Amino acid sequence: MSPEFLWYIPNTVEPGHRGDDTTTGWGSIEFSTDLARTAEEHGWGGALLGTGWGRPDTFTVATALAARTTTFKPLIAVRPGYWQPAHFATAAATLDQLSRGRVLINIVSGLDNLAAYGDTRSDPAQRYARTQEFLRLVRRLWTEEDVTYTGEHFQVERSTVTPRPYATDARAHPTLYFGGASEAAERVSAAEADVQLFWGEPLDGIAERIDRLKALSEQVGRRHKPLEFGLRITTLVRDTTEEAWQAAEERTATMAEAGARELTWTGNRRTAVGQRRLLDLTARGEVLDTCLYTTPGRFGGGGAGTTWLVGSPTDVATALHKYRKLGITHFVLSDTPYRQETIRVGDQLLPRLRGGG
């Protein structure tokens, strides 16, 4: 299987995301289009578009970017609390047809500003149960006609999605990515996701989770093709190892001095299982495996910015090859400033990842 290499487009109104110092045009369609076209031109298959209340609507941005690019695949982050399954299935299938099969979907179940958009599912067990129903029903709506379903969270009667997703020999519908490290989240992935996304844990932690998810897939009676695995992580790449570590230390020093006020991840930092796993890594050391840097998590780095792979193109490529040997086939990478690093990492790292060097 050929690996998928995706970048990240910040999709925020306010500039300064993860320390990017760009201000001109930030949040405009011209800015996001430039990032998407730059990714397309420098070897990336597409990019993850973040979601959250108070940010531009991810699906709308993805539609605009698909219309302004040729091969770029938007990985559209969506929340079941925002959408009804039939509405979402129709919207995604329509965009998939219009873009000739370029839609990828990342299902997000983590907490957001629930009250602002009228969601009432704050209990994690309820949210994950709803997500599993959502995924199951969306798959059926994409692949079956005259669907009737009555569940705890969703119902449809004699529902047929038109148009259907853009089907090829390689895929019947958009790939469904999902993340989460709790037991409930992993059971959802094992049963209904196409790709389980991990954040930047050490190799032993990823290997343990892959083994567990494979076993869970059998336990829950998975009905789909085998679950695939992906890595979402920051990659700080410079021409030499020494330059990369100098840049990493300078950046974390800036984060520490600023109190990480503008860099702090705003997600569910204290209680999300996956986030706690990353923050706890600092107790094992500043650098794990060969070049996994844990210090950013001490100074406000969160989510995919909690740990970084730091080094020369060869250093980081070697580290990512080790993840690939564990079974990772989807890579969602990023660093800031976004446009500059889209080019640098695309030109210097991707050839080594695709060529094995």
PDB file of N, CA and C in Angstrom, residues 198-261:
ATOM      1  N   PHE A 198      -2.940   8.495  15.356  1.00  0.00           N
ATOM      2  CA  PHE A 198      -2.214   8.638  16.615  1.00  0.00           C
ATOM      3  C   PHE A 198      -1.508   9.988  16.635  1.00  0.00           C
ATOM      4  N   TRP A 199      -1.323  10.552  17.831  1.00  0.00           N
ATOM      5  CA  TRP A 199      -0.402  11.661  17.997  1.00  0.00           C
ATOM      6  C   TRP A 199       1.006  11.111  18.214  1.00  0.00           C
ATOM      7  N   GLY A 200       1.974  12.013  18.405  1.00  0.00           N
ATOM      8  CA  GLY A 200       3.372  11.618  18.377  1.00  0.00           C
ATOM      9  C   GLY A 200       3.890  10.953  19.621  1.00  0.00           C
ATOM     10  N   GLU A 201       3.526   9.712  19.808  1.00  0.00           N
ATOM     11  CA  GLU A 201       4.058   8.909  20.913  1.00  0.00           C
ATOM     12  C   GLU A 201       5.335   8.194  20.474  1.00  0.00           C
ATOM     13  N   PRO A 202       6.128   7.707  21.435  1.00  0.00           N
ATOM     14  CA  PRO A 202       7.286   6.893  21.084  1.00  0.00           C
ATOM     15  C   PRO A 202       6.865   5.605  20.383  1.00  0.00           C
ATOM     16  N   LEU A 203       7.819   4.981  19.748  1.00  0.00           N
ATOM     17  CA  LEU A 203       7.542   3.774  18.958  1.00  0.00           C
ATOM     18  C   LEU A 203       6.910   2.668  19.795  1.00  0.00           C
ATOM     19  N   ASP A 204       7.375   2.481  21.029  1.00  0.00           N
ATOM     20  CA  ASP A 204       6.828   1.386  21.830  1.00  0.00           C
ATOM     21  C   ASP A 204       5.352   1.624  22.156  1.00  0.00           C
ATOM     22  N   GLY A 205       4.986   2.895  22.414  1.00  0.00           N
ATOM     23  CA  GLY A 205       3.584   3.200  22.689  1.00  0.00           C
ATOM     24  C   GLY A 205       2.694   2.981  21.486  1.00  0.00           C
ATOM     25  N   ILE A 206       3.186   3.375  20.310  1.00  0.00           N
ATOM     26  CA  ILE A 206       2.406   3.165  19.080  1.00  0.00           C
ATOM     27  C   ILE A 206       2.265   1.677  18.790  1.00  0.00           C
ATOM     28  N   ALA A 207       3.340   0.931  18.956  1.00  0.00           N
ATOM     29  CA  ALA A 207       3.286  -0.514  18.696  1.00  0.00           C
ATOM     30  C   ALA A 207       2.271  -1.187  19.611  1.00  0.00           C
ATOM     31  N   GLU A 208       2.266  -0.789  20.868  1.00  0.00           N
ATOM     32  CA  GLU A 208       1.311  -1.358  21.827  1.00  0.00           C
ATOM     33  C   GLU A 208      -0.117  -1.053  21.409  1.00  0.00           C
ATOM     34  N   ARG A 209      -0.368   0.175  20.972  1.00  0.00           N
ATOM     35  CA  ARG A 209      -1.726   0.557  20.595  1.00  0.00           C
ATOM     36  C   ARG A 209      -2.168  -0.135  19.298  1.00  0.00           C
ATOM     37  N   ILE A 210      -1.264  -0.301  18.362  1.00  0.00           N
ATOM     38  CA  ILE A 210      -1.615  -1.019  17.131  1.00  0.00           C
ATOM     39  C   ILE A 210      -2.003  -2.455  17.446  1.00  0.00           C
ATOM     40  N   ASP A 211      -1.218  -3.103  18.288  1.00  0.00           N
ATOM     41  CA  ASP A 211      -1.542  -4.485  18.672  1.00  0.00           C
ATOM     42  C   ASP A 211      -2.911  -4.553  19.356  1.00  0.00           C
ATOM     43  N   ARG A 212      -3.162  -3.599  20.232  1.00  0.00           N
ATOM     44  CA  ARG A 212      -4.438  -3.600  20.946  1.00  0.00           C
ATOM     45  C   ARG A 212      -5.610  -3.364  19.989  1.00  0.00           C
ATOM     46  N   LEU A 213      -5.449  -2.460  19.045  1.00  0.00           N
ATOM     47  CA  LEU A 213      -6.529  -2.166  18.105  1.00  0.00           C
ATOM     48  C   LEU A 213      -6.792  -3.333  17.164  1.00  0.00           C
ATOM     49  N   LYS A 214      -5.763  -4.040  16.792  1.00  0.00           N
ATOM     50  CA  LYS A 214      -5.965  -5.231  15.957  1.00  0.00           C
ATOM     51  C   LYS A 214      -6.748  -6.299  16.727  1.00  0.00           C
ATOM     52  N   ALA A 215      -6.390  -6.476  17.991  1.00  0.00           N
ATOM     53  CA  ALA A 215      -7.127  -7.445  18.806  1.00  0.00           C
ATOM     54  C   ALA A 215      -8.565  -6.989  19.019  1.00  0.00           C
ATOM     55  N   LEU A 216      -8.764  -5.689  19.256  1.00  0.00           N
ATOM     56  CA  LEU A 216     -10.105  -5.149  19.433  1.00  0.00           C
ATOM     57  C   LEU A 216     -10.952  -5.334  18.179  1.00  0.00           C
ATOM     58  N   SER A 217     -10.331  -5.203  17.017  1.00  0.00           N
ATOM     59  CA  SER A 217     -11.072  -5.379  15.768  1.00  0.00           C
ATOM     60  C   SER A 217     -11.714  -6.761  15.700  1.00  0.00           C
ATOM     61  N   GLU A 218     -10.994  -7.753  16.184  1.00  0.00           N
ATOM     62  CA  GLU A 218     -11.555  -9.107  16.211  1.00  0.00           C
ATOM     63  C   GLU A 218     -12.636  -9.219  17.283  1.00  0.00           C
ATOM     64  N   GLN A 219     -12.389  -8.608  18.431  1.00  0.00           N
ATOM     65  CA  GLN A 219     -13.354  -8.712  19.533  1.00  0.00           C
ATOM     66  C   GLN A 219     -14.698  -8.087  19.192  1.00  0.00           C
ATOM     67  N   VAL A 220     -14.671  -6.954  18.477  1.00  0.00           N
ATOM     68  CA  VAL A 220     -15.926  -6.256  18.171  1.00  0.00           C
ATOM     69  C   VAL A 220     -16.560  -6.747  16.876  1.00  0.00           C
ATOM     70  N   GLY A 221     -15.927  -7.741  16.225  1.00  0.00           N
ATOM     71  CA  GLY A 221     -16.496  -8.282  14.998  1.00  0.00           C
ATOM     72  C   GLY A 221     -16.483  -7.299  13.844  1.00  0.00           C
ATOM     73  N   ARG A 222     -15.347  -6.658  13.621  1.00  0.00           N
ATOM     74  CA  ARG A 222     -15.220  -5.669  12.553  1.00  0.00           C
ATOM     75  C   ARG A 222     -15.706  -6.230  11.221  1.00  0.00           C
ATOM     76  N   ARG A 223     -16.534  -5.449  10.509  1.00  0.00           N
ATOM     77  CA  ARG A 223     -17.137  -5.906   9.255  1.00  0.00           C
ATOM     78  C   ARG A 223     -16.466  -5.314   8.020  1.00  0.00           C
ATOM     79  N   HIS A 224     -15.487  -4.440   8.221  1.00  0.00           N
ATOM     80  CA  HIS A 224     -14.879  -3.720   7.105  1.00  0.00           C
ATOM     81  C   HIS A 224     -13.476  -4.237   6.842  1.00  0.00           C
ATOM     82  N   LYS A 225     -12.810  -3.678   5.817  1.00  0.00           N
ATOM     83  CA  LYS A 225     -11.421  -4.055   5.562  1.00  0.00           C
ATOM     84  C   LYS A 225     -10.575  -3.702   6.789  1.00  0.00           C
ATOM     85  N   PRO A 226      -9.389  -4.295   6.932  1.00  0.00           N
ATOM     86  CA  PRO A 226      -8.601  -4.082   8.151  1.00  0.00           C
ATOM     87  C   PRO A 226      -8.338  -2.604   8.436  1.00  0.00           C
ATOM     88  N   LEU A 227      -8.360  -2.277   9.719  1.00  0.00           N
ATOM     89  CA  LEU A 227      -8.097  -0.921  10.164  1.00  0.00           C
ATOM     90  C   LEU A 227      -6.680  -0.516   9.770  1.00  0.00           C
ATOM     91  N   GLU A 228      -6.535   0.706   9.258  1.00  0.00           N
ATOM     92  CA  GLU A 228      -5.230   1.264   8.946  1.00  0.00           C
ATOM     93  C   GLU A 228      -4.852   2.278  10.024  1.00  0.00           C
ATOM     94  N   PHE A 229      -3.578   2.735   9.989  1.00  0.00           N
ATOM     95  CA  PHE A 229      -3.072   3.561  11.076  1.00  0.00           C
ATOM     96  C   PHE A 229      -2.341   4.782  10.533  1.00  0.00           C
ATOM     97  N   GLY A 230      -2.493   5.905  11.246  1.00  0.00           N
ATOM     98  CA  GLY A 230      -1.871   7.151  10.821  1.00  0.00           C
ATOM     99  C   GLY A 230      -1.214   7.876  11.979  1.00  0.00           C
ATOM    100  N   LEU A 231      -0.306   8.794  11.643  1.00  0.00           N
ATOM    101  CA  LEU A 231       0.440   9.573  12.626  1.00  0.00           C
ATOM    102  C   LEU A 231       0.267  11.052  12.336  1.00  0.00           C
ATOM    103  N   ARG A 232      -0.173  11.815  13.328  1.00  0.00           N
ATOM    104  CA  ARG A 232      -0.308  13.270  13.236  1.00  0.00           C
ATOM    105  C   ARG A 232       0.713  13.891  14.164  1.00  0.00           C
ATOM    106  N   ILE A 233       1.712  14.600  13.586  1.00  0.00           N
ATOM    107  CA  ILE A 233       2.821  15.079  14.402  1.00  0.00           C
ATOM    108  C   ILE A 233       3.473  16.300  13.764  1.00  0.00           C
ATOM    109  N   THR A 234       4.133  17.101  14.600  1.00  0.00           N
ATOM    110  CA  THR A 234       4.946  18.229  14.142  1.00  0.00           C
ATOM    111  C   THR A 234       6.330  17.719  13.755  1.00  0.00           C
ATOM    112  N   THR A 235       6.837  18.212  12.620  1.00  0.00           N
ATOM    113  CA  THR A 235       8.174  17.824  12.150  1.00  0.00           C
ATOM    114  C   THR A 235       9.008  19.080  11.953  1.00  0.00           C
ATOM    115  N   LEU A 236       9.992  19.294  12.812  1.00  0.00           N
ATOM    116  CA  LEU A 236      10.867  20.454  12.707  1.00  0.00           C
ATOM    117  C   LEU A 236      12.139  20.017  11.992  1.00  0.00           C
ATOM    118  N   VAL A 237      12.242  20.408  10.734  1.00  0.00           N
ATOM    119  CA  VAL A 237      13.320  19.950   9.848  1.00  0.00           C
ATOM    120  C   VAL A 237      14.206  21.122   9.460  1.00  0.00           C
ATOM    121  N   ARG A 238      15.526  20.928   9.560  1.00  0.00           N
ATOM    122  CA  ARG A 238      16.498  21.905   9.066  1.00  0.00           C
ATOM    123  C   ARG A 238      17.579  21.154   8.282  1.00  0.00           C
ATOM    124  N   ASP A 239      18.456  21.894   7.628  1.00  0.00           N
ATOM    125  CA  ASP A 239      19.454  21.252   6.769  1.00  0.00           C
ATOM    126  C   ASP A 239      20.356  20.295   7.538  1.00  0.00           C
ATOM    127  N   THR A 240      20.670  20.641   8.781  1.00  0.00           N
ATOM    128  CA  THR A 240      21.529  19.780   9.596  1.00  0.00           C
ATOM    129  C   THR A 240      20.858  19.488  10.932  1.00  0.00           C
ATOM    130  N   THR A 241      21.336  18.436  11.575  1.00  0.00           N
ATOM    131  CA  THR A 241      20.826  18.072  12.898  1.00  0.00           C
ATOM    132  C   THR A 241      21.029  19.211  13.889  1.00  0.00           C
ATOM    133  N   GLU A 242      22.211  19.819  13.844  1.00  0.00           N
ATOM    134  CA  GLU A 242      22.526  20.882  14.794  1.00  0.00           C
ATOM    135  C   GLU A 242      21.607  22.086  14.599  1.00  0.00           C
ATOM    136  N   GLU A 243      21.353  22.461  13.358  1.00  0.00           N
ATOM    137  CA  GLU A 243      20.463  23.595  13.091  1.00  0.00           C
ATOM    138  C   GLU A 243      19.045  23.311  13.575  1.00  0.00           C
ATOM    139  N   ALA A 244      18.608  22.074  13.393  1.00  0.00           N
ATOM    140  CA  ALA A 244      17.248  21.719  13.808  1.00  0.00           C
ATOM    141  C   ALA A 244      17.089  21.812  15.318  1.00  0.00           C
ATOM    142  N   TRP A 245      18.052  21.275  16.065  1.00  0.00           N
ATOM    143  CA  TRP A 245      17.923  21.302  17.516  1.00  0.00           C
ATOM    144  C   TRP A 245      18.096  22.713  18.066  1.00  0.00           C
ATOM    145  N   GLN A 246      18.922  23.518  17.415  1.00  0.00           N
ATOM    146  CA  GLN A 246      19.024  24.913  17.835  1.00  0.00           C
ATOM    147  C   GLN A 246      17.686  25.625  17.644  1.00  0.00           C
ATOM    148  N   ALA A 247      17.037  25.380  16.491  1.00  0.00           N
ATOM    149  CA  ALA A 247      15.729  25.995  16.229  1.00  0.00           C
ATOM    150  C   ALA A 247      14.683  25.500  17.224  1.00  0.00           C
ATOM    151  N   ALA A 248      14.721  24.209  17.550  1.00  0.00           N
ATOM    152  CA  ALA A 248      13.749  23.646  18.490  1.00  0.00           C
ATOM    153  C   ALA A 248      13.923  24.244  19.878  1.00  0.00           C
ATOM    154  N   GLU A 249      15.170  24.364  20.327  1.00  0.00           N
ATOM    155  CA  GLU A 249      15.420  24.912  21.658  1.00  0.00           C
ATOM    156  C   GLU A 249      15.078  26.391  21.722  1.00  0.00           C
ATOM    157  N   GLU A 250      15.352  27.124  20.645  1.00  0.00           N
ATOM    158  CA  GLU A 250      14.982  28.542  20.612  1.00  0.00           C
ATOM    159  C   GLU A 250      13.460  28.700  20.664  1.00  0.00           C
ATOM    160  N   ARG A 251      12.764  27.845  19.971  1.00  0.00           N
ATOM    161  CA  ARG A 251      11.301  27.963  19.936  1.00  0.00           C
ATOM    162  C   ARG A 251      10.691  27.628  21.291  1.00  0.00           C
ATOM    163  N   THR A 252      11.166  26.568  21.926  1.00  0.00           N
ATOM    164  CA  THR A 252      10.602  26.232  23.242  1.00  0.00           C
ATOM    165  C   THR A 252      10.990  27.270  24.292  1.00  0.00           C
ATOM    166  N   ALA A 253      12.158  27.896  24.138  1.00  0.00           N
ATOM    167  CA  ALA A 253      12.530  28.978  25.051  1.00  0.00           C
ATOM    168  C   ALA A 253      11.578  30.158  24.890  1.00  0.00           C
ATOM    169  N   THR A 254      11.195  30.452  23.658  1.00  0.00           N
ATOM    170  CA  THR A 254      10.229  31.530  23.412  1.00  0.00           C
ATOM    171  C   THR A 254       8.875  31.178  24.025  1.00  0.00           C
ATOM    172  N   MET A 255       8.466  29.916  23.869  1.00  0.00           N
ATOM    173  CA  MET A 255       7.205  29.472  24.470  1.00  0.00           C
ATOM    174  C   MET A 255       7.242  29.615  25.987  1.00  0.00           C
ATOM    175  N   ALA A 256       8.354  29.249  26.585  1.00  0.00           N
ATOM    176  CA  ALA A 256       8.473  29.330  28.036  1.00  0.00           C
ATOM    177  C   ALA A 256       8.450  30.782  28.514  1.00  0.00           C
ATOM    178  N   GLU A 257       9.159  31.646  27.790  1.00  0.00           N
ATOM    179  CA  GLU A 257       9.235  33.060  28.175  1.00  0.00           C
ATOM    180  C   GLU A 257       7.876  33.742  28.047  1.00  0.00           C
ATOM    181  N   ALA A 258       7.130  33.358  27.021  1.00  0.00           N
ATOM    182  CA  ALA A 258       5.819  33.971  26.795  1.00  0.00           C
ATOM    183  C   ALA A 258       4.735  33.341  27.651  1.00  0.00           C
ATOM    184  N   GLY A 259       5.072  32.312  28.394  1.00  0.00           N
ATOM    185  CA  GLY A 259       4.059  31.602  29.165  1.00  0.00           C
ATOM    186  C   GLY A 259       3.106  30.853  28.263  1.00  0.00           C
ATOM    187  N   ALA A 260       3.504  30.689  26.994  1.00  0.00           N
ATOM    188  CA  ALA A 260       2.700  29.942  26.018  1.00  0.00           C
ATOM    189  C   ALA A 260       1.301  30.515  25.859  1.00  0.00           C
ATOM    190  N   ARG A 261       1.136  31.806  26.124  1.00  0.00           N
ATOM    191  CA  ARG A 261      -0.205  32.394  26.048  1.00  0.00           C
ATOM    192  C   ARG A 261      -0.814  32.262  24.656  1.00  0.00           C
TER     193      ARG A 261
END
